[in-house]
Amino acid sequence: MALVKSGWLWRQSSILRRWKRNWFVLYLDGSLVYYHDATQRDMDGRIHVKYSCRDVRAGHECRDVQPPEGKSRDCLLTLVLRDGSKTTLCAESQDDAVAWKMAVLEAKSTPVRLHPPEKRGSVPAGVPGDGVPPPQLTPLPLFCLAAPGVTHVIVREDPYRVSGDQMALGLLAGAATGAALGSFMWMPCWF
């Protein structure tokens, strides 16, 4: 996936309003992922900017928010989401906050077209050489989503990549199934 921007940002928790420093990575497909640290091993959360972000505010546009101790209000960045919630961030400097705002707006507005994998022809039934011609593979059409002279980026998602959310759901389902099957094992059999 194409990387747009990455770096340290302070994130305000939604319930206790405490500030926590996270490593943020913004991808061209609109995924804003934040991790515990720069090793990117432990994902703390994800915001799909393309689909869930309604507005991006920076600096003094972020009303009713107190920046972390030692930071200026000019460093604030607020993502207003479609469900009405807000994610408040704080950059290291005013310039960095403006750069993050521009990067988020770019990722939000950049059209990304994921092309399906090329379709492979199947071998027809029969013995090769029995007069049945092999199937012809035709290339998929390319779609132009921007004006000429604009750099096009084609992103292909790894079909085997599992996100943290999907992994947690799978573990939870596995634990529930195991608990249910385990409870049946303890029941006496009256057959």
Coordinates of C-alpha atoms in Angstrom, one line a residue:
M1 CA 0.0 0.0 0.0
A2 CA 1.3 3.5 -0.8
L3 CA 2.5 5.5 2.2
V4 CA 1.5 9.2 2.3
K5 CA 2.8 10.3 5.7
S6 CA 4.0 8.8 9.0
G7 CA 5.2 10.2 12.3
W8 CA 4.5 10.9 16.0
L9 CA 1.3 12.5 17.0
W10 CA -0.4 13.0 20.4
R11 CA -3.9 11.5 20.5
Q12 CA -6.6 12.4 23.0
S13 CA -8.6 9.5 24.4
S14 CA -12.3 9.6 23.9
I15 CA -13.4 8.9 27.5
L16 CA -10.9 10.3 29.9
R17 CA -9.5 12.9 27.5
R18 CA -5.9 12.0 28.4
W19 CA -3.2 12.6 25.8
K20 CA -1.2 9.6 24.5
R21 CA 1.7 9.6 22.1
N22 CA 1.2 7.3 19.1
W23 CA 3.0 6.5 15.8
F24 CA 0.6 7.3 13.0
V25 CA 0.8 6.0 9.4
L26 CA -1.4 7.4 6.7
Y27 CA -1.9 5.4 3.5
L28 CA -3.1 6.5 0.1
D29 CA -6.2 4.3 0.4
G30 CA -7.3 6.5 3.3
S31 CA -6.3 4.3 6.2
L32 CA -5.0 6.3 9.1
V33 CA -3.5 3.6 11.4
Y34 CA -2.0 4.4 14.8
Y35 CA 0.4 2.1 16.7
H36 CA 1.9 1.9 20.2
D37 CA 5.3 2.8 18.8
A38 CA 7.3 3.2 15.6
T39 CA 7.9 -0.6 15.2
Q40 CA 4.3 -0.8 14.0
R41 CA 3.8 -4.2 15.8
D42 CA 0.9 -3.3 18.1
M43 CA -1.9 -1.5 16.3
D44 CA -4.0 0.8 18.7
G45 CA -6.6 1.7 16.1
R46 CA -7.6 2.7 12.6
I47 CA -9.6 5.4 11.0
H48 CA -10.8 5.1 7.4
V49 CA -10.4 8.7 6.3
K50 CA -12.0 8.2 2.9
Y51 CA -15.3 6.8 4.3
S52 CA -15.6 8.0 7.8
C53 CA -14.0 11.5 7.9
R54 CA -16.3 14.4 7.2
D55 CA -14.0 17.4 8.1
V56 CA -10.4 18.1 9.1
R57 CA -9.6 21.1 11.3
A58 CA -6.3 22.4 12.4
G59 CA -5.0 25.1 14.8
H60 CA -7.6 27.5 16.1
E61 CA -10.4 25.8 14.2
C62 CA -10.2 23.1 17.0
R63 CA -12.5 24.8 19.5
D64 CA -13.1 23.5 23.1
V65 CA -9.9 21.4 23.1
Q66 CA -7.0 21.9 25.4
P67 CA -3.6 20.9 23.9
P68 CA -1.2 18.7 25.9
E69 CA 1.0 20.4 28.4
G70 CA 3.7 22.4 26.7
K71 CA 2.0 22.5 23.3
S72 CA 0.3 25.3 21.5
R73 CA -3.2 25.4 20.2
D74 CA -1.7 25.9 16.7
C75 CA -0.5 22.2 16.8
L76 CA -4.0 20.7 17.2
L77 CA -5.7 18.7 14.5
T78 CA -9.3 17.4 14.7
L79 CA -10.9 14.8 12.5
V80 CA -14.7 15.1 12.5
L81 CA -16.2 11.7 11.7
R82 CA -19.5 11.0 10.0
D83 CA -20.9 9.3 13.1
G84 CA -20.6 12.6 15.0
S85 CA -17.5 11.7 17.0
K86 CA -14.2 13.5 16.8
T87 CA -10.6 12.3 17.0
T88 CA -8.3 15.0 18.4
L89 CA -4.6 14.9 17.6
C90 CA -1.7 17.2 18.4
A91 CA 1.5 17.5 16.3
E92 CA 4.9 18.5 17.4
S93 CA 4.7 21.9 15.6
Q94 CA 2.3 24.1 13.8
D95 CA 4.0 23.3 10.4
D96 CA 3.6 19.5 11.2
A97 CA -0.1 20.0 12.0
V98 CA -0.6 21.8 8.7
A99 CA 1.3 19.0 6.9
W100 CA -0.8 16.3 8.5
K101 CA -4.0 18.2 7.6
M102 CA -2.9 18.5 3.9
A103 CA -1.9 14.8 3.8
V104 CA -5.3 13.7 5.3
L105 CA -7.2 15.9 2.9
E106 CA -5.1 14.5 0.0
A107 CA -5.7 10.9 1.0
K108 CA -9.4 11.7 1.5
S109 CA -9.8 13.1 -2.0
T110 CA -7.5 10.9 -4.0
P111 CA -9.4 8.3 -6.0
V112 CA -7.9 4.9 -5.7
R113 CA -9.1 2.1 -8.0
L114 CA -8.3 -1.4 -7.0
H115 CA -8.2 -3.6 -10.1
P116 CA -9.3 -7.2 -9.5
P117 CA -6.7 -9.8 -10.2
E118 CA -6.4 -10.8 -13.8
K119 CA -8.8 -13.6 -14.7
R120 CA -7.1 -16.7 -15.8
G121 CA -8.6 -18.8 -18.5
S122 CA -9.5 -22.4 -17.7
V123 CA -8.4 -25.3 -19.8
P124 CA -11.4 -26.7 -21.7
A125 CA -12.4 -30.3 -21.1
G126 CA -10.8 -32.7 -23.6
V127 CA -7.4 -33.8 -24.6
P128 CA -5.0 -31.2 -26.0
G129 CA -4.9 -31.3 -29.8
D130 CA -8.4 -32.7 -30.2
G131 CA -9.5 -29.6 -32.1
V132 CA -10.7 -27.5 -29.1
P133 CA -8.9 -24.1 -29.2
P134 CA -7.4 -22.8 -25.9
P135 CA -9.2 -19.9 -24.3
Q136 CA -8.0 -16.4 -25.1
L137 CA -7.0 -14.2 -22.2
T138 CA -8.1 -10.6 -22.7
P139 CA -6.5 -7.8 -20.6
L140 CA -8.8 -5.9 -18.2
P141 CA -9.6 -2.4 -19.2
L142 CA -7.8 0.4 -17.3
F143 CA -9.8 3.2 -15.9
C144 CA -8.6 6.8 -16.0
L145 CA -9.8 8.6 -12.9
A146 CA -7.9 11.9 -13.3
A147 CA -6.9 14.4 -15.8
P148 CA -3.9 13.9 -18.1
G149 CA -0.6 14.8 -16.5
V150 CA -1.7 13.6 -13.1
T151 CA 0.4 10.9 -11.4
H152 CA -1.7 7.7 -11.1
V153 CA -1.1 5.3 -8.3
I154 CA -2.4 1.8 -8.5
V155 CA -2.7 0.0 -5.2
R156 CA -3.4 -3.7 -4.9
E157 CA -4.5 -5.0 -1.6
D158 CA -2.9 -8.2 -0.3
P159 CA -5.8 -10.7 -0.2
Y160 CA -4.1 -12.7 2.6
R161 CA -3.5 -9.7 4.9
V162 CA -5.5 -9.9 8.1
S163 CA -6.2 -6.7 10.0
G164 CA -6.1 -6.6 13.8
D165 CA -9.9 -6.2 14.0
Q166 CA -10.4 -9.4 11.9
M167 CA -7.9 -11.2 14.0
A168 CA -9.6 -10.2 17.3
L169 CA -13.0 -11.3 15.9
G170 CA -11.6 -14.6 14.8
L171 CA -10.0 -15.3 18.2
L172 CA -13.3 -14.3 20.0
A173 CA -15.3 -16.6 17.8
G174 CA -12.8 -19.4 18.3
A175 CA -12.9 -18.9 22.1
A176 CA -16.7 -18.9 22.1
T177 CA -16.8 -22.1 20.0
G178 CA -14.3 -23.7 22.3
A179 CA -16.2 -22.8 25.4
A180 CA -19.4 -24.1 23.9
L181 CA -17.8 -27.4 22.9
G182 CA -16.0 -27.7 26.2
S183 CA -19.3 -27.3 28.1
F184 CA -20.7 -30.2 26.1
M185 CA -17.8 -32.4 26.9
W186 CA -18.5 -32.1 30.6
M187 CA -22.1 -33.3 30.2
P188 CA -22.6 -37.0 31.0
C189 CA -23.5 -39.1 28.1
W190 CA -26.8 -41.1 28.5
F191 CA -26.6 -43.1 25.3

